[in-house]
Coordinates of C-alpha atoms in Angstrom, one line a residue:
Chain A
M162 CA 82.3 18.3 35.3
Y163 CA 84.8 18.9 38.1
E164 CA 84.6 16.3 41.0
L165 CA 85.4 18.0 44.3
D166 CA 87.2 15.6 46.7
D167 CA 86.2 15.5 50.3
Q168 CA 88.6 18.3 51.6
Q169 CA 87.6 20.7 48.6
R170 CA 83.7 19.8 49.5
A171 CA 84.3 20.4 53.3
A172 CA 86.2 23.4 52.7
Q173 CA 83.6 25.1 50.1
S174 CA 80.7 23.9 52.5
W175 CA 82.3 25.8 55.3
F176 CA 82.9 29.0 53.4
S177 CA 79.2 28.9 52.1
R178 CA 77.9 28.2 55.8
L179 CA 80.1 31.2 56.9
R180 CA 78.7 33.4 54.4
D181 CA 75.2 32.5 55.5
D182 CA 76.0 33.3 59.2
I183 CA 77.9 36.5 58.7
C184 CA 75.2 38.0 56.4
S185 CA 72.5 36.9 59.1
A186 CA 74.6 38.6 61.6
L187 CA 74.9 41.8 59.4
E188 CA 71.1 41.8 58.9
R189 CA 70.5 41.5 62.7
L190 CA 72.6 44.6 63.1
E191 CA 70.4 46.3 60.5
D192 CA 67.4 45.4 62.4
E193 CA 68.6 46.6 65.5
A194 CA 69.8 50.0 64.2
A195 CA 67.3 53.0 64.6
G196 CA 66.2 55.4 61.9
P197 CA 63.8 56.2 59.2
A198 CA 65.8 54.1 56.6
P199 CA 64.8 50.4 56.2
A200 CA 66.9 47.7 57.5
G201 CA 69.1 46.7 54.9
R202 CA 68.9 43.2 53.2
F203 CA 71.7 41.1 51.2
Q204 CA 70.9 40.8 47.6
R205 CA 72.5 37.7 46.0
T206 CA 73.9 37.3 42.6
A207 CA 75.4 34.3 41.2
W208 CA 78.1 34.2 38.5
D209 CA 79.8 31.7 36.3
R210 CA 83.4 31.6 35.5
P211 CA 83.4 31.5 31.7
D212 CA 84.6 28.3 30.2
A213 CA 87.3 29.3 27.8
G214 CA 88.0 25.5 27.2
G215 CA 90.7 23.7 29.2
G216 CA 88.6 22.7 32.0
H217 CA 88.1 25.9 33.5
G218 CA 84.9 26.3 35.4
G219 CA 83.1 27.3 38.7
G220 CA 81.7 30.6 39.8
G221 CA 80.6 32.3 42.7
V222 CA 77.9 34.1 44.4
M223 CA 78.1 37.9 45.7
S224 CA 76.0 39.0 48.5
V225 CA 75.7 42.9 48.8
L226 CA 73.8 45.0 51.4
K227 CA 73.3 48.6 51.2
G228 CA 71.6 49.5 54.4
R229 CA 71.4 51.8 57.2
V230 CA 74.3 50.6 59.4
F231 CA 76.3 49.2 56.5
E232 CA 76.5 51.7 53.5
K233 CA 77.9 48.9 51.7
A234 CA 78.6 45.3 52.8
G235 CA 79.9 42.8 50.2
V236 CA 80.3 39.0 50.8
N237 CA 81.8 36.9 47.8
I238 CA 82.1 33.1 47.8
S239 CA 83.6 31.5 44.8
T240 CA 84.9 28.0 43.6
V241 CA 86.9 27.9 40.6
H242 CA 89.0 25.7 38.8
G243 CA 91.1 25.5 35.6
E244 CA 94.7 26.3 34.6
F245 CA 97.1 29.2 35.2
S246 CA 99.1 30.7 32.4
P247 CA 102.3 29.0 32.0
E248 CA 104.0 32.5 32.9
F249 CA 101.7 32.9 36.1
A250 CA 101.9 29.0 37.1
K251 CA 105.7 29.6 37.9
Q252 CA 105.0 32.2 40.5
I253 CA 102.3 29.8 42.3
N254 CA 103.1 27.5 45.0
G255 CA 103.1 23.6 43.2
A256 CA 102.1 24.8 39.8
S257 CA 105.5 25.1 37.9
D258 CA 105.1 21.7 36.5
D259 CA 101.4 21.2 36.4
P260 CA 99.3 24.5 36.1
R261 CA 96.1 23.1 37.1
F262 CA 94.4 24.5 40.0
F263 CA 91.4 24.6 42.2
A264 CA 90.4 27.4 44.7
T265 CA 87.6 28.0 47.0
G266 CA 87.1 31.0 49.4
I267 CA 85.1 33.6 51.1
S268 CA 85.8 37.4 50.7
L269 CA 84.2 40.2 52.5
V270 CA 84.5 44.0 52.7
I271 CA 82.4 46.1 55.0
H272 CA 82.0 49.8 54.9
P273 CA 79.8 51.2 57.7
L274 CA 77.8 54.4 57.0
N275 CA 78.7 55.8 60.7
P276 CA 82.4 56.7 60.6
L277 CA 82.9 55.7 64.1
V278 CA 82.0 52.0 63.3
P279 CA 85.2 50.4 61.8
A280 CA 85.4 49.1 58.2
V281 CA 86.7 45.6 58.1
H282 CA 88.0 43.1 55.7
L283 CA 88.1 39.3 55.7
N284 CA 89.3 36.8 53.2
T285 CA 90.0 32.9 53.6
R286 CA 90.6 30.4 50.9
F287 CA 91.6 26.8 50.1
L288 CA 94.0 26.4 47.4
V289 CA 94.9 23.2 45.4
T290 CA 97.7 22.8 42.9
T291 CA 100.1 20.0 43.3
R292 CA 100.1 21.4 46.8
R293 CA 97.3 22.2 49.3
W294 CA 97.1 25.1 51.5
F295 CA 94.9 27.6 53.2
G296 CA 95.3 31.4 53.1
G297 CA 93.5 34.4 54.4
G298 CA 93.2 37.1 57.0
A299 CA 91.2 39.6 58.6
D300 CA 92.1 43.3 59.3
L301 CA 90.2 46.2 61.0
N302 CA 89.9 49.5 59.2
P303 CA 88.5 52.1 61.1
A304 CA 88.6 55.8 59.8
L305 CA 88.8 57.0 63.3
P306 CA 90.8 54.3 65.3
D307 CA 89.8 53.6 68.8
D308 CA 92.4 51.9 70.9
G309 CA 90.0 49.9 72.8
Q310 CA 88.3 48.5 69.8
T311 CA 91.9 47.8 68.1
K312 CA 92.9 46.0 71.3
A313 CA 89.5 43.8 71.3
F314 CA 90.2 42.7 67.7
H315 CA 93.7 42.0 68.2
D316 CA 93.0 40.1 71.4
A317 CA 90.2 38.0 69.8
L318 CA 92.4 36.9 67.0
R319 CA 95.4 36.5 69.5
I320 CA 93.5 34.3 71.7
M321 CA 92.0 32.3 68.9
A322 CA 95.3 31.7 67.2
G323 CA 97.2 30.6 70.3
R324 CA 94.7 27.8 70.6
H325 CA 96.2 26.3 67.5
D326 CA 99.8 27.4 67.6
P327 CA 101.7 29.8 69.7
A328 CA 103.6 30.9 66.7
Y329 CA 100.5 32.0 64.5
Y330 CA 99.5 35.3 66.1
P331 CA 103.0 37.0 66.1
A332 CA 103.9 35.7 62.5
Y333 CA 100.5 36.5 61.0
K334 CA 100.2 39.9 62.7
K335 CA 103.7 40.9 61.3
W336 CA 102.6 39.7 57.7
A337 CA 99.4 41.8 57.9
E338 CA 101.6 44.8 59.2
D339 CA 104.0 44.2 56.0
Y340 CA 101.2 43.7 53.5
F341 CA 98.9 46.7 54.5
W342 CA 101.8 49.0 54.4
V343 CA 101.0 52.1 51.8
P344 CA 104.5 53.3 50.9
H345 CA 103.3 56.4 49.1
R346 CA 101.3 57.4 52.1
N347 CA 103.9 56.2 54.6
R348 CA 101.2 54.8 56.7
H349 CA 99.3 51.5 57.1
R350 CA 95.8 50.7 55.8
G351 CA 93.9 50.2 58.9
V352 CA 94.9 49.0 62.4
G353 CA 96.1 45.6 61.4
G354 CA 94.8 41.9 62.0
I355 CA 96.2 38.6 60.8
F356 CA 97.3 37.8 57.2
Y357 CA 98.4 34.1 56.4
D358 CA 99.3 32.2 53.2
H359 CA 100.7 28.7 52.2
L360 CA 99.6 27.4 55.6
D361 CA 100.2 23.5 55.1
S362 CA 101.3 22.3 58.4
G363 CA 101.2 18.6 57.2
D364 CA 97.9 18.4 59.1
W365 CA 95.1 19.3 56.8
A366 CA 92.6 18.8 59.6
K367 CA 94.5 21.3 61.9
D368 CA 94.8 23.8 59.1
F369 CA 91.2 23.6 58.2
A370 CA 90.5 24.3 61.8
F371 CA 92.6 27.1 62.1
T372 CA 91.1 28.8 59.1
Q373 CA 87.5 28.0 60.3
D374 CA 88.4 29.5 63.5
V375 CA 89.4 32.8 61.7
G376 CA 86.0 33.1 60.1
A377 CA 84.3 32.2 63.7
T378 CA 86.1 34.6 65.6
F379 CA 85.5 37.5 62.9
L380 CA 81.8 36.4 63.3
D381 CA 81.9 37.0 67.1
I382 CA 84.1 40.0 67.5
Y383 CA 83.1 42.4 64.3
P384 CA 79.1 42.4 65.1
R385 CA 80.3 43.5 69.0
L386 CA 82.6 46.4 67.8
V387 CA 79.7 47.6 65.4
R388 CA 77.2 47.4 68.5
E389 CA 79.4 49.5 70.6
K390 CA 79.6 52.2 68.1
M391 CA 76.6 52.3 65.7
H392 CA 74.4 54.4 67.9
Q393 CA 77.0 57.0 68.7
P394 CA 76.5 60.3 67.0
Y395 CA 79.2 61.7 64.7
S396 CA 80.1 65.1 63.0
A397 CA 80.2 66.1 59.5
A398 CA 84.1 66.3 60.1
D399 CA 84.0 62.6 61.3
R400 CA 82.3 61.7 57.8
L401 CA 84.7 63.8 56.1
T402 CA 87.7 61.8 57.7
Q403 CA 86.1 58.7 56.8
L404 CA 85.4 59.7 53.0
R405 CA 89.2 60.5 52.9
Y406 CA 90.2 57.4 54.7
R407 CA 88.3 55.7 52.1
G408 CA 90.2 57.2 49.3
L409 CA 93.4 55.7 51.0
Y410 CA 91.6 52.3 51.1
A411 CA 90.8 52.6 47.3
E412 CA 94.4 53.4 46.5
F413 CA 95.5 50.3 48.4
N414 CA 93.2 48.0 46.8
L415 CA 93.8 49.5 43.2
V416 CA 97.5 50.2 43.3
Y417 CA 98.9 47.3 45.7
D418 CA 96.2 44.6 46.7
R419 CA 97.4 41.5 44.9
G420 CA 94.0 39.9 44.5
T421 CA 92.6 43.1 43.0
T422 CA 95.4 44.0 40.7
F423 CA 95.7 40.4 39.6
G424 CA 92.1 39.8 39.2
L425 CA 91.4 43.0 37.1
K426 CA 94.3 42.3 34.6
T427 CA 93.7 38.6 34.2
G428 CA 89.9 38.7 33.5
G429 CA 88.4 37.8 37.0
N430 CA 84.8 38.6 37.8
V431 CA 85.0 42.4 37.9
D432 CA 81.8 43.0 40.0
A433 CA 83.0 40.8 42.6
I434 CA 86.6 42.5 42.7
L435 CA 85.5 45.9 42.7
M436 CA 82.8 44.9 45.6
S437 CA 85.7 45.9 47.8
L438 CA 85.8 49.4 46.9
P439 CA 84.1 52.1 49.1
P440 CA 80.6 53.3 48.1
E441 CA 81.9 57.0 48.4
A442 CA 85.3 58.1 48.8
R443 CA 87.1 61.6 48.5
W444 CA 90.4 63.1 47.4
D445 CA 89.9 66.7 48.1
Chain B
M1369 CA 123.4 73.5 40.5
Y1370 CA 122.3 72.1 37.2
E1371 CA 122.7 74.4 34.2
L1372 CA 119.8 74.2 31.8
D1373 CA 120.6 74.6 28.2
D1374 CA 118.5 76.8 25.8
Q1375 CA 116.1 74.0 24.8
Q1376 CA 115.7 73.2 28.4
R1377 CA 115.2 76.7 29.4
A1378 CA 112.7 77.2 26.4
A1379 CA 110.4 74.3 27.4
Q1380 CA 110.4 75.1 30.9
S1381 CA 109.5 78.6 30.4
W1382 CA 106.5 77.7 28.0
F1383 CA 105.2 75.3 30.6
S1384 CA 105.3 77.8 33.3
R1385 CA 103.5 80.5 30.9
L1386 CA 100.9 77.8 29.8
R1387 CA 100.2 77.1 33.3
D1388 CA 99.7 80.9 34.3
D1389 CA 97.4 81.3 31.2
I1390 CA 95.4 78.2 32.1
C1391 CA 95.0 79.1 35.8
S1392 CA 93.8 82.6 34.4
A1393 CA 91.4 81.0 32.1
L1394 CA 89.9 79.0 34.6
E1395 CA 89.6 81.7 37.2
R1396 CA 87.7 83.7 34.7
L1397 CA 85.2 81.1 34.1
E1398 CA 85.0 81.1 38.2
D1399 CA 84.0 84.7 38.0
E1400 CA 81.6 84.1 35.2
A1401 CA 79.8 81.4 37.0
A1402 CA 76.6 82.6 38.8
G1403 CA 76.0 81.2 42.6
P1404 CA 76.3 82.2 46.3
A1405 CA 79.6 80.2 46.5
P1406 CA 82.6 82.5 46.0
A1407 CA 84.8 82.2 42.8
G1408 CA 87.6 79.9 43.3
R1409 CA 91.2 80.7 43.0
F1410 CA 94.4 78.7 42.6
Q1411 CA 96.5 78.1 45.6
R1412 CA 100.2 77.3 44.5
T1413 CA 102.4 74.9 46.6
A1414 CA 106.0 74.5 45.7
W1415 CA 107.8 71.3 46.3
D1416 CA 111.4 70.2 46.0
R1417 CA 112.7 67.0 44.7
P1418 CA 114.7 65.5 47.6
D1419 CA 118.5 65.5 46.9
A1420 CA 119.3 61.8 47.5
G1421 CA 122.8 62.7 46.3
G1422 CA 123.8 61.8 42.8
G1423 CA 122.9 65.1 41.4
H1424 CA 119.2 64.7 41.9
G1425 CA 117.1 67.8 42.1
G1426 CA 114.6 70.2 41.0
G1427 CA 111.0 70.5 41.8
G1428 CA 107.8 71.8 40.9
V1429 CA 104.8 73.9 41.6
M1430 CA 101.1 72.6 42.3
S1431 CA 98.3 74.9 41.7
V1432 CA 95.0 73.8 43.0
L1433 CA 91.6 75.4 42.6
K1434 CA 88.5 74.3 44.5
G1435 CA 85.8 76.4 43.3
R1436 CA 82.0 76.7 42.2
V1437 CA 82.6 75.6 38.6
F1438 CA 85.5 73.6 39.1
E1439 CA 85.1 71.3 42.1
K1440 CA 88.7 70.3 41.8
A1441 CA 91.2 71.7 39.2
G1442 CA 95.0 70.7 39.5
V1443 CA 97.6 72.3 37.4
N1444 CA 101.3 70.9 38.1
I1445 CA 104.5 71.9 36.6
S1446 CA 107.6 70.2 37.3
T1447 CA 111.4 70.4 36.2
V1448 CA 113.6 67.6 37.5
H1449 CA 116.8 65.9 36.9
G1450 CA 118.8 63.0 38.2
E1451 CA 119.7 59.4 37.3
F1452 CA 117.3 56.6 36.7
S1453 CA 117.9 53.3 38.7
P1454 CA 120.1 50.8 36.6
E1455 CA 116.9 48.7 36.2
F1456 CA 114.7 51.6 35.1
A1457 CA 117.1 53.0 32.6
K1458 CA 117.2 50.1 30.6
Q1459 CA 113.2 51.0 29.6
I1460 CA 113.9 54.5 29.0
N1461 CA 114.5 56.0 25.5
G1462 CA 118.4 56.7 25.2
A1463 CA 119.2 55.8 29.1
S1464 CA 120.4 52.3 28.8
D1465 CA 124.1 53.6 28.7
D1466 CA 123.7 56.8 30.6
P1467 CA 121.1 57.0 33.2
R1468 CA 121.1 60.8 33.7
F1469 CA 117.9 62.4 32.8
F1470 CA 116.2 65.9 32.7
A1471 CA 112.5 66.3 32.5
T1472 CA 110.3 69.3 32.4
G1473 CA 106.5 69.5 31.8
I1474 CA 102.9 70.3 32.7
S1475 CA 100.3 68.1 33.9
L1476 CA 96.6 69.1 34.6
V1477 CA 93.1 67.3 35.6
I1478 CA 90.1 69.4 35.9
H1479 CA 87.0 67.7 37.6
P1480 CA 83.9 70.1 37.3
L1481 CA 81.2 70.2 39.9
N1482 CA 78.4 70.3 37.1
P1483 CA 78.2 66.7 35.6
L1484 CA 77.3 68.1 32.2
V1485 CA 80.7 69.9 32.3
P1486 CA 83.4 67.5 31.1
A1487 CA 86.4 66.9 33.0
V1488 CA 89.7 66.9 31.1
H1489 CA 93.3 65.9 31.2
L1490 CA 96.5 67.4 29.8
N1491 CA 100.2 66.6 30.1
T1492 CA 102.9 67.6 27.7
R1493 CA 106.8 67.3 28.7
F1494 CA 110.1 67.6 27.5
L1495 CA 112.6 64.7 28.1
V1496 CA 116.4 64.5 27.9
T1497 CA 118.5 61.7 28.3
T1498 CA 121.2 60.9 25.7
R1499 CA 118.2 61.9 23.3
R1500 CA 115.7 64.4 23.6
W1501 CA 112.1 64.4 23.0
F1502 CA 108.6 65.6 23.6
G1503 CA 105.5 63.8 24.6
G1504 CA 102.0 64.3 25.9
G1505 CA 98.5 64.4 25.1
A1506 CA 95.0 65.8 25.8
D1507 CA 91.8 63.8 26.5
L1508 CA 88.3 64.9 27.3
N1509 CA 86.5 62.9 30.1
P1510 CA 82.8 63.8 30.2
A1511 CA 80.6 61.8 32.7
L1512 CA 77.6 62.5 30.3
P1513 CA 79.3 62.5 26.7
D1514 CA 77.6 65.1 24.3
D1515 CA 78.5 64.2 20.8
G1516 CA 78.9 68.0 19.7
Q1517 CA 81.4 68.7 22.4
T1518 CA 83.4 65.5 21.5
K1519 CA 83.4 66.7 17.9
A1520 CA 84.5 70.2 18.8
F1521 CA 87.4 68.8 21.0
H1522 CA 88.6 66.5 18.4
D1523 CA 88.1 68.9 15.7
A1524 CA 90.3 71.3 17.5
L1525 CA 93.0 68.9 17.8
R1526 CA 92.8 67.6 14.4
I1527 CA 93.1 71.0 13.0
M1528 CA 95.9 71.9 15.1
A1529 CA 97.9 68.8 14.5
G1530 CA 97.3 69.0 10.8
R1531 CA 99.1 72.4 10.5
H1532 CA 102.2 70.4 11.9
D1533 CA 102.0 67.1 10.1
P1534 CA 99.1 65.1 8.7
A1535 CA 100.2 62.0 10.2
Y1536 CA 100.0 63.3 13.7
Y1537 CA 96.4 63.4 14.3
P1538 CA 95.1 59.9 13.2
A1539 CA 98.3 58.3 14.8
Y1540 CA 98.0 60.3 18.1
K1541 CA 94.3 59.8 18.4
K1542 CA 94.7 56.1 17.8
W1543 CA 97.4 56.1 20.7
A1544 CA 94.9 57.8 23.0
E1545 CA 92.3 55.0 22.2
D1546 CA 94.8 52.3 22.9
Y1547 CA 96.1 54.0 26.1
F1548 CA 92.8 55.1 27.6
W1549 CA 91.2 51.7 27.3
V1550 CA 90.1 50.1 30.6
P1551 CA 90.2 46.3 29.9
H1552 CA 88.3 45.3 33.1
R1553 CA 85.4 47.7 32.4
N1554 CA 85.4 46.8 28.7
R1555 CA 85.2 50.7 27.8
H1556 CA 87.6 53.6 27.3
R1557 CA 88.0 56.3 30.0
G1558 CA 86.6 59.3 28.1
V1559 CA 86.0 60.2 24.6
G1560 CA 89.6 60.3 23.6
G1561 CA 91.9 63.2 22.3
I1562 CA 95.6 62.7 21.5
F1563 CA 98.6 61.1 23.1
Y1564 CA 102.2 61.1 21.8
D1565 CA 105.6 60.1 23.1
H1566 CA 109.1 60.0 21.8
L1567 CA 108.4 62.8 19.4
D1568 CA 111.9 63.5 18.0
S1569 CA 111.4 64.5 14.3
G1570 CA 115.1 65.7 13.9
D1571 CA 113.8 69.3 14.3
W1572 CA 113.5 70.2 17.4
A1573 CA 111.8 73.9 17.0
K1574 CA 109.3 71.8 15.0
D1575 CA 108.4 69.4 17.7
F1576 CA 108.7 72.1 20.2
A1577 CA 106.2 74.2 18.3
F1578 CA 103.7 71.3 18.2
T1579 CA 103.8 70.7 21.9
Q1580 CA 103.2 74.4 22.4
D1581 CA 100.3 74.1 20.0
V1582 CA 98.8 71.2 22.0
G1583 CA 98.6 73.5 24.9
A1584 CA 97.5 76.7 23.1
T1585 CA 94.6 74.6 21.5
F1586 CA 93.6 73.3 24.8
L1587 CA 93.5 76.8 26.3
D1588 CA 91.2 77.9 23.4
I1589 CA 88.9 74.8 23.3
Y1590 CA 88.2 73.7 26.7
P1591 CA 87.0 76.9 28.2
R1592 CA 84.5 77.1 25.2
L1593 CA 83.2 73.7 26.1
V1594 CA 82.8 74.9 29.9
R1595 CA 81.1 78.0 28.9
E1596 CA 78.6 75.9 26.8
K1597 CA 77.6 73.8 29.7
M1598 CA 78.4 75.4 33.2
H1599 CA 75.0 77.2 33.4
Q1600 CA 72.9 74.3 32.4
P1601 CA 70.9 72.6 35.2
Y1602 CA 71.6 69.2 36.1
S1603 CA 70.0 66.3 38.1
A1604 CA 70.6 64.2 41.1
A1605 CA 70.9 61.2 38.6
D1606 CA 73.4 63.1 36.5
R1607 CA 75.4 64.0 39.4
L1608 CA 75.4 60.1 40.6
T1609 CA 76.3 59.3 36.9
Q1610 CA 79.5 61.6 37.3
L1611 CA 80.5 60.4 40.7
R1612 CA 80.3 56.8 39.4
Y1613 CA 82.2 58.0 36.2
R1614 CA 85.0 59.2 38.6
G1615 CA 85.1 55.7 40.0
L1616 CA 86.2 54.6 36.6
Y1617 CA 88.7 57.5 36.4
A1618 CA 90.1 56.7 39.7
E1619 CA 90.5 53.1 38.7
F1620 CA 92.3 54.0 35.4
N1621 CA 94.8 56.2 37.1
L1622 CA 95.4 53.8 40.0
V1623 CA 95.7 50.5 38.1
Y1624 CA 96.9 51.4 34.7
D1625 CA 98.1 54.9 34.3
R1626 CA 102.0 54.8 33.9
G1627 CA 102.7 58.2 35.4
T1628 CA 100.7 57.6 38.5
T1629 CA 101.7 53.9 39.2
F1630 CA 105.4 54.6 38.5
G1631 CA 105.3 57.9 40.6
L1632 CA 103.5 56.2 43.6
K1633 CA 106.1 53.3 43.5
T1634 CA 109.3 55.1 43.1
G1635 CA 108.9 58.1 45.6
G1636 CA 107.5 60.6 43.5
N1637 CA 105.8 63.8 44.7
V1638 CA 102.7 62.0 46.0
D1639 CA 100.6 65.1 46.4
A1640 CA 101.2 66.1 42.9
I1641 CA 100.5 62.6 41.7
L1642 CA 97.3 62.1 43.6
M1643 CA 96.2 65.6 42.4
S1644 CA 94.6 63.8 39.6
L1645 CA 92.3 61.8 41.8
P1646 CA 88.5 63.0 41.7
P1647 CA 87.4 65.0 44.7
E1648 CA 84.6 62.5 45.3
A1649 CA 83.8 59.4 43.8
R1650 CA 81.2 56.5 44.1
W1651 CA 81.4 52.8 43.8
D1652 CA 77.9 51.8 44.8

């Protein structure tokens, strides 16, 4: 039995509530959509982290919706604890001398059906080793970028981040640009957003508030972007562009994304990890 | 100007002729197929390896067919030379003291439209550093495995390999089993075949003959497997199984395949590398 302390409990509770709110918001969009297909609903699947001895444990809940607005939307929350392998512990902030860790977080990837509606990715987490920090980010992935929507997404993050620290947005926008660069395609995945890690300002409540605000801002802006586009007609050529863009998206996740490659190679929950992959993609 | 020696010229010439023969055989299958769609034909695209100084050079030719039997078939030949980076040279047979290398080879991936027709992969190559060796393999990747076809494919390779050395087939079959294991899916990609590397028996002509025979055997057996299945009707459920199987195929190539990940991360020819990815795949 692993006893969560107040910070761990508060973070876990927030990620769970954010999951509920995001799932509700996406289901409302499913209800608003026209069309003969039924409105999609999230299906939840709980999973446990196998206890391989050594005090490993915890688990998570995947929520997956396959609907008429969202071809595939996956929202995963997890809370796990254990010990990093000696080799891996060296690479982790605060774990070189004591490999024990605790992690709680939310991760979501949304692949809309309509190619005009942007796909999106959000991930925020609270990590505890001998140190404690937040990390995460949100980035927009339209197959057919729209300058107005790109600006609205970045404006929302910029204004939100500015309320916490004027240095955050420029630094975290740059971090996302660096992270989502796909060298072999000589382009970025998506139109950016923010990415941050090892956030430990010395004021836990401040850092938690920022992380909460990243989630709340996403919850506000993304459904607005979807509503703007979800009723617009699209062509077969638009759909093809989207399916090919999703090929790039899958390449990035499988070749470069640290969470995906690390998770796959170290026995993470495969279904939860692969939830990020697009429902359909083309390399033709 | 890089002067090829007799062995290099012989190997390059064989891979080029094998490419011609394979492309012809696949085009004949396109001609034999019924259906309103036109018979597919290979389109060839040559590419040059950028000369970044230091005597790098060479290039290759991609041949891609999008037809009615083969949704996407790609056959790539390349002949390149240069110097491995100091770090990479350490990992390569015979390159630790002298990083210069020469490589010539053929690589193909075939993704048929009909889910009952097996996808297939073949790669053979001749490498020269301070040592010289052959490597390669062939493996069958049916979305819906058929025991008879699996046996026929393995029998062809077993009988062929047995003509060269009784130790080859058991060892190279095992090598393929190990190589095409997908840990995160807890299964193999495909139903196996053979995989070999660093083949240098001391008798170059013998090793070249074996490598030629791998190609010739593929050219004999694969069209026969296609002919058996290409006219069989399939269901939407079969197609879905195929598209999901191709998701696994893409995962293997992007996460584990040494050629793909090495090529993408070191500035290889991206189009030639990604030629292996399926024309359409699903993760739903």
